[in-house]
Amino acid sequence: MEFITADSWTDALRIKTERPGAAPIAGGTDVMVELNFDLRRPEALLDLSRIRELKDWDVVGGSVQLGAGVSYTRVIEELADRLPALAMAARTVGSPQIRNRGTVAGNLATASPAGDAHPVLLATGAVVEAESFQRGVRKIPVDGFFTGVKRCALEPDELIRAVVIPTAAGPQQFSKVGTRNAMVIAVCSFAIALDLDARTVGTGIGSAGPTPLAARAAERFLVGELDWDTLKVSEAAAARFGKLVAQAAQPIDDVRGTASYRKHALEVLAVRALGWIRGCA
Amino acid sequence: MTGKGIRLELTLNGKRQVATDVPANTSLLGALRDHFGLPGAKNACEQGECGSCTVFLDGTPVCSCLVAAGQAQGAAVGTVEGLADEDGLSLVQQAFVTAGAVQCGFCTPGFLMVVRDLQLRARGRTIINLDDDEVREALAGNLCRCTGYEKVIDAVRAALADPDVPRRSVGASG
Ligand SMILES: Cc1cc2nc3c(=O)[nH]c(=O)nc-3n(C[C@H](O)[C@H](O)[C@H](O)COP(=O)(O)OP(=O)(O)OC[C@H]3O[C@@H](n4cnc5c(N)ncnc54)[C@H](O)[C@@H]3O)c2cc1C
Ligand code: FES
Ligand code: FES
């Protein structure tokens, strides 16, 4: 195996085109586990962690353009006001050491159904900016990014440059069920983002299907039921919302939990999230 | 940059050091232990779960088992071996000894690096008077099979009680 350091973004794109089999490495918190356990033997590692262009975030036209190299720790420290749900999800990732290295772009490219950023990116309507040396930038809406268990829409010559996430225009929540308060892969997770200007609701469900999912029927239902001035919903409507979220999930039984437990827990998380949102009014 | 083994140059505990022929798939942890002769950072899980391999990478605590050696090229790396000086143990190390926070000691190097980071951040006032829950949260990436953590938390308290750590003013006590 070879170790290739990309010194610039153009350098990285060119190398990825010439060597599609090279595995990009950012924070390394997924890649290195695979290497350490010999689960994967890429022909080369392509280190993206020195590329300056990837380390910044910027606000462009009402959205945060989050560079692929920004760590979870920085999302928490620098973006909790603009991207509250992403910061909440980031706080639950692994441990301080993992958050110091791990990135949202790495989370996306791994495309685990349990990736904690994913429900938030779905709920907020984020867009992945992929780029290739030959074809330039391609904008992939997150709801079309996940194509299967640990599969995503990236082509072999593409790298993620940034994730574009609309700045919060209303209350957002993220919650996750696991066996302890830190260092857990979600048994299931739920994110919700309200846009008070557009009066829309976004949702995301994690760890309860082959890919992260949005609960579209639940979103439409809540748009009609929510009192947009007080952010209140009737108890019956909240309960119905919970049921619709659970119905959108496609969970399986596995070591972390059963399908029926996951549906139950999602219903609880969704109803609770509405309660927290009411507290924001 | 290419070839089978990497020539790895680090500023290790303040000193420039070079290792040659480090295999490209080696972690920073493997490089430290097998190529730089520093066995302080421990290898227990190699999957980021236990924190016993925690080192400072350009000032940030990371699991060295999850950093590819080549990613640390040219970086400043701080390990547990760099904590003590000619005058003896560092304050953090002494706090662990005094509190009885060390039993088998396997987890200790990792804890020491994380607590050293807390101490530096407290001195720099980027964190202020952590309560017990916040201390536990800060230590969430470090596992200990022996102590039950209570004495570790006592040690953190003692380390953060150092005179260089600014106290919250009276009235806002906690
Ligand atoms: C102990 C531990 C606990 C964890 N806990 C959680 C958790 O609670 N929640 C969670 O969601 N995840 C968790 N993870 C998984 C991991 O930390 C996350 O998925 C993280 O976001 C990965 O980011 P990274 O930068 O470290 O990715 P890397 O490991 O560097 O890369 C991950 C994948 O993305 C690819 N890649 C990286 N950057 C790019 C890019 N710019 N363009 C294209 N491809 C790219 C790599 O080739 C690889 O396939 C945990 C991991 C560990 C070891
Ligand atoms: S050996 Fe690195 S975290 Fe356990
Ligand atoms: S003292 Fe033995 S593992 Fe912590």
PDB file of N, CA and C in Angstrom, chain B residues 72-125:
ATOM      1  N   ALA B  72       0.597  12.281  10.140  1.00  0.00           N
ATOM      2  CA  ALA B  72       1.281  13.068  11.171  1.00  0.00           C
ATOM      3  C   ALA B  72       2.589  13.658  10.666  1.00  0.00           C
ATOM      4  N   GLN B  73       2.899  13.441   9.390  1.00  0.00           N
ATOM      5  CA  GLN B  73       4.165  13.935   8.820  1.00  0.00           C
ATOM      6  C   GLN B  73       4.394  15.409   9.182  1.00  0.00           C
ATOM      7  N   GLY B  74       5.535  15.676   9.834  1.00  0.00           N
ATOM      8  CA  GLY B  74       5.894  17.061  10.153  1.00  0.00           C
ATOM      9  C   GLY B  74       5.166  17.644  11.354  1.00  0.00           C
ATOM     10  N   ALA B  75       4.268  16.863  11.972  1.00  0.00           N
ATOM     11  CA  ALA B  75       3.443  17.400  13.057  1.00  0.00           C
ATOM     12  C   ALA B  75       4.176  17.346  14.395  1.00  0.00           C
ATOM     13  N   ALA B  76       3.636  18.100  15.354  1.00  0.00           N
ATOM     14  CA  ALA B  76       4.111  18.015  16.726  1.00  0.00           C
ATOM     15  C   ALA B  76       3.271  16.963  17.436  1.00  0.00           C
ATOM     16  N   VAL B  77       3.943  15.958  17.982  1.00  0.00           N
ATOM     17  CA  VAL B  77       3.238  14.885  18.683  1.00  0.00           C
ATOM     18  C   VAL B  77       3.695  14.875  20.136  1.00  0.00           C
ATOM     19  N   GLY B  78       2.737  14.874  21.044  1.00  0.00           N
ATOM     20  CA  GLY B  78       3.071  14.819  22.465  1.00  0.00           C
ATOM     21  C   GLY B  78       2.564  13.523  23.054  1.00  0.00           C
ATOM     22  N   THR B  79       3.444  12.798  23.754  1.00  0.00           N
ATOM     23  CA  THR B  79       3.038  11.532  24.363  1.00  0.00           C
ATOM     24  C   THR B  79       3.231  11.615  25.875  1.00  0.00           C
ATOM     25  N   VAL B  80       2.787  10.570  26.555  1.00  0.00           N
ATOM     26  CA  VAL B  80       2.903  10.540  28.012  1.00  0.00           C
ATOM     27  C   VAL B  80       4.365  10.658  28.445  1.00  0.00           C
ATOM     28  N   GLU B  81       5.285  10.192  27.600  1.00  0.00           N
ATOM     29  CA  GLU B  81       6.711  10.267  27.954  1.00  0.00           C
ATOM     30  C   GLU B  81       7.173  11.715  28.109  1.00  0.00           C
ATOM     31  N   GLY B  82       6.413  12.646  27.500  1.00  0.00           N
ATOM     32  CA  GLY B  82       6.830  14.047  27.556  1.00  0.00           C
ATOM     33  C   GLY B  82       6.235  14.813  28.728  1.00  0.00           C
ATOM     34  N   LEU B  83       5.446  14.145  29.575  1.00  0.00           N
ATOM     35  CA  LEU B  83       4.777  14.888  30.653  1.00  0.00           C
ATOM     36  C   LEU B  83       5.720  15.251  31.803  1.00  0.00           C
ATOM     37  N   ALA B  84       6.523  14.276  32.237  1.00  0.00           N
ATOM     38  CA  ALA B  84       7.427  14.543  33.365  1.00  0.00           C
ATOM     39  C   ALA B  84       8.660  15.291  32.864  1.00  0.00           C
ATOM     40  N   ASP B  85       9.315  16.034  33.739  1.00  0.00           N
ATOM     41  CA  ASP B  85      10.585  16.665  33.354  1.00  0.00           C
ATOM     42  C   ASP B  85      11.635  16.348  34.417  1.00  0.00           C
ATOM     43  N   GLU B  86      12.806  17.015  34.356  1.00  0.00           N
ATOM     44  CA  GLU B  86      13.902  16.700  35.303  1.00  0.00           C
ATOM     45  C   GLU B  86      13.448  16.853  36.753  1.00  0.00           C
ATOM     46  N   ASP B  87      12.497  17.776  36.959  1.00  0.00           N
ATOM     47  CA  ASP B  87      12.056  18.027  38.329  1.00  0.00           C
ATOM     48  C   ASP B  87      11.100  16.954  38.842  1.00  0.00           C
ATOM     49  N   GLY B  88      10.713  16.026  37.971  1.00  0.00           N
ATOM     50  CA  GLY B  88       9.832  14.957  38.435  1.00  0.00           C
ATOM     51  C   GLY B  88       8.517  14.941  37.696  1.00  0.00           C
ATOM     52  N   LEU B  89       7.558  14.281  38.335  1.00  0.00           N
ATOM     53  CA  LEU B  89       6.254  14.103  37.697  1.00  0.00           C
ATOM     54  C   LEU B  89       5.562  15.441  37.484  1.00  0.00           C
ATOM     55  N   SER B  90       4.736  15.498  36.451  1.00  0.00           N
ATOM     56  CA  SER B  90       3.917  16.684  36.232  1.00  0.00           C
ATOM     57  C   SER B  90       2.782  16.688  37.254  1.00  0.00           C
ATOM     58  N   LEU B  91       2.138  17.830  37.373  1.00  0.00           N
ATOM     59  CA  LEU B  91       1.051  17.962  38.329  1.00  0.00           C
ATOM     60  C   LEU B  91      -0.058  16.936  38.091  1.00  0.00           C
ATOM     61  N   VAL B  92      -0.369  16.719  36.802  1.00  0.00           N
ATOM     62  CA  VAL B  92      -1.430  15.762  36.467  1.00  0.00           C
ATOM     63  C   VAL B  92      -1.023  14.350  36.894  1.00  0.00           C
ATOM     64  N   GLN B  93       0.213  13.984  36.591  1.00  0.00           N
ATOM     65  CA  GLN B  93       0.677  12.647  36.989  1.00  0.00           C
ATOM     66  C   GLN B  93       0.649  12.492  38.508  1.00  0.00           C
ATOM     67  N   GLN B  94       1.146  13.521  39.213  1.00  0.00           N
ATOM     68  CA  GLN B  94       1.175  13.457  40.682  1.00  0.00           C
ATOM     69  C   GLN B  94      -0.246  13.338  41.233  1.00  0.00           C
ATOM     70  N   ALA B  95      -1.201  14.034  40.593  1.00  0.00           N
ATOM     71  CA  ALA B  95      -2.590  13.963  41.054  1.00  0.00           C
ATOM     72  C   ALA B  95      -3.124  12.541  40.944  1.00  0.00           C
ATOM     73  N   PHE B  96      -2.762  11.828  39.878  1.00  0.00           N
ATOM     74  CA  PHE B  96      -3.206  10.440  39.720  1.00  0.00           C
ATOM     75  C   PHE B  96      -2.592   9.553  40.799  1.00  0.00           C
ATOM     76  N   VAL B  97      -1.307   9.750  41.081  1.00  0.00           N
ATOM     77  CA  VAL B  97      -0.635   8.944  42.104  1.00  0.00           C
ATOM     78  C   VAL B  97      -1.277   9.213  43.468  1.00  0.00           C
ATOM     79  N   THR B  98      -1.428  10.488  43.803  1.00  0.00           N
ATOM     80  CA  THR B  98      -1.949  10.855  45.124  1.00  0.00           C
ATOM     81  C   THR B  98      -3.373  10.356  45.318  1.00  0.00           C
ATOM     82  N   ALA B  99      -4.183  10.444  44.254  1.00  0.00           N
ATOM     83  CA  ALA B  99      -5.584  10.039  44.386  1.00  0.00           C
ATOM     84  C   ALA B  99      -5.750   8.519  44.346  1.00  0.00           C
ATOM     85  N   GLY B 100      -4.689   7.781  44.018  1.00  0.00           N
ATOM     86  CA  GLY B 100      -4.826   6.327  43.882  1.00  0.00           C
ATOM     87  C   GLY B 100      -5.629   5.965  42.647  1.00  0.00           C
ATOM     88  N   ALA B 101      -5.463   6.765  41.592  1.00  0.00           N
ATOM     89  CA  ALA B 101      -6.253   6.564  40.374  1.00  0.00           C
ATOM     90  C   ALA B 101      -5.584   5.588  39.405  1.00  0.00           C
ATOM     91  N   VAL B 102      -4.506   4.951  39.865  1.00  0.00           N
ATOM     92  CA  VAL B 102      -3.792   4.003  39.007  1.00  0.00           C
ATOM     93  C   VAL B 102      -3.832   2.624  39.644  1.00  0.00           C
ATOM     94  N   GLN B 103      -4.353   1.646  38.915  1.00  0.00           N
ATOM     95  CA  GLN B 103      -4.251   0.272  39.424  1.00  0.00           C
ATOM     96  C   GLN B 103      -3.336  -0.511  38.491  1.00  0.00           C
ATOM     97  N   CYS B 104      -3.858  -1.179  37.465  1.00  0.00           N
ATOM     98  CA  CYS B 104      -2.920  -1.876  36.568  1.00  0.00           C
ATOM     99  C   CYS B 104      -2.130  -0.877  35.734  1.00  0.00           C
ATOM    100  N   GLY B 105      -2.688   0.313  35.519  1.00  0.00           N
ATOM    101  CA  GLY B 105      -1.951   1.369  34.836  1.00  0.00           C
ATOM    102  C   GLY B 105      -2.063   1.374  33.327  1.00  0.00           C
ATOM    103  N   PHE B 106      -2.753   0.397  32.763  1.00  0.00           N
ATOM    104  CA  PHE B 106      -2.789   0.308  31.301  1.00  0.00           C
ATOM    105  C   PHE B 106      -3.500   1.509  30.672  1.00  0.00           C
ATOM    106  N   CYS B 107      -4.549   1.980  31.328  1.00  0.00           N
ATOM    107  CA  CYS B 107      -5.329   3.091  30.773  1.00  0.00           C
ATOM    108  C   CYS B 107      -4.695   4.440  31.090  1.00  0.00           C
ATOM    109  N   THR B 108      -3.758   4.446  32.045  1.00  0.00           N
ATOM    110  CA  THR B 108      -3.284   5.705  32.629  1.00  0.00           C
ATOM    111  C   THR B 108      -2.675   6.687  31.618  1.00  0.00           C
ATOM    112  N   PRO B 109      -1.806   6.219  30.700  1.00  0.00           N
ATOM    113  CA  PRO B 109      -1.235   7.191  29.759  1.00  0.00           C
ATOM    114  C   PRO B 109      -2.307   7.953  28.984  1.00  0.00           C
ATOM    115  N   GLY B 110      -3.352   7.264  28.584  1.00  0.00           N
ATOM    116  CA  GLY B 110      -4.424   7.920  27.833  1.00  0.00           C
ATOM    117  C   GLY B 110      -5.171   8.928  28.678  1.00  0.00           C
ATOM    118  N   PHE B 111      -5.507   8.517  29.912  1.00  0.00           N
ATOM    119  CA  PHE B 111      -6.192   9.449  30.818  1.00  0.00           C
ATOM    120  C   PHE B 111      -5.327  10.680  31.075  1.00  0.00           C
ATOM    121  N   LEU B 112      -4.032  10.446  31.289  1.00  0.00           N
ATOM    122  CA  LEU B 112      -3.148  11.578  31.605  1.00  0.00           C
ATOM    123  C   LEU B 112      -3.157  12.607  30.481  1.00  0.00           C
ATOM    124  N   MET B 113      -3.172  12.147  29.243  1.00  0.00           N
ATOM    125  CA  MET B 113      -3.143  13.103  28.126  1.00  0.00           C
ATOM    126  C   MET B 113      -4.448  13.902  28.066  1.00  0.00           C
ATOM    127  N   VAL B 114      -5.559  13.206  28.312  1.00  0.00           N
ATOM    128  CA  VAL B 114      -6.850  13.910  28.267  1.00  0.00           C
ATOM    129  C   VAL B 114      -6.945  14.913  29.418  1.00  0.00           C
ATOM    130  N   VAL B 115      -6.476  14.527  30.591  1.00  0.00           N
ATOM    131  CA  VAL B 115      -6.554  15.442  31.735  1.00  0.00           C
ATOM    132  C   VAL B 115      -5.561  16.599  31.568  1.00  0.00           C
ATOM    133  N   ARG B 116      -4.409  16.303  30.974  1.00  0.00           N
ATOM    134  CA  ARG B 116      -3.460  17.383  30.660  1.00  0.00           C
ATOM    135  C   ARG B 116      -4.138  18.410  29.725  1.00  0.00           C
ATOM    136  N   ASP B 117      -4.894  17.914  28.771  1.00  0.00           N
ATOM    137  CA  ASP B 117      -5.616  18.812  27.846  1.00  0.00           C
ATOM    138  C   ASP B 117      -6.633  19.650  28.627  1.00  0.00           C
ATOM    139  N   LEU B 118      -7.354  19.001  29.549  1.00  0.00           N
ATOM    140  CA  LEU B 118      -8.332  19.750  30.362  1.00  0.00           C
ATOM    141  C   LEU B 118      -7.625  20.832  31.159  1.00  0.00           C
ATOM    142  N   GLN B 119      -6.480  20.477  31.731  1.00  0.00           N
ATOM    143  CA  GLN B 119      -5.731  21.441  32.533  1.00  0.00           C
ATOM    144  C   GLN B 119      -5.291  22.635  31.686  1.00  0.00           C
ATOM    145  N   LEU B 120      -4.788  22.351  30.491  1.00  0.00           N
ATOM    146  CA  LEU B 120      -4.352  23.447  29.614  1.00  0.00           C
ATOM    147  C   LEU B 120      -5.528  24.331  29.226  1.00  0.00           C
ATOM    148  N   ARG B 121      -6.685  23.683  28.958  1.00  0.00           N
ATOM    149  CA  ARG B 121      -7.837  24.482  28.556  1.00  0.00           C
ATOM    150  C   ARG B 121      -8.390  25.290  29.733  1.00  0.00           C
ATOM    151  N   ALA B 122      -8.281  24.715  30.937  1.00  0.00           N
ATOM    152  CA  ALA B 122      -8.730  25.461  32.116  1.00  0.00           C
ATOM    153  C   ALA B 122      -7.820  26.666  32.342  1.00  0.00           C
ATOM    154  N   ARG B 123      -6.516  26.455  32.173  1.00  0.00           N
ATOM    155  CA  ARG B 123      -5.584  27.580  32.328  1.00  0.00           C
ATOM    156  C   ARG B 123      -5.834  28.645  31.277  1.00  0.00           C
ATOM    157  N   GLY B 124      -6.182  28.208  30.077  1.00  0.00           N
ATOM    158  CA  GLY B 124      -6.454  29.152  28.994  1.00  0.00           C
ATOM    159  C   GLY B 124      -7.873  29.687  29.061  1.00  0.00           C
ATOM    160  N   ARG B 125      -8.592  29.290  30.114  1.00  0.00           N
ATOM    161  CA  ARG B 125      -9.974  29.732  30.338  1.00  0.00           C
ATOM    162  C   ARG B 125     -10.929  29.369  29.211  1.00  0.00           C
TER     163      ARG B 125
END
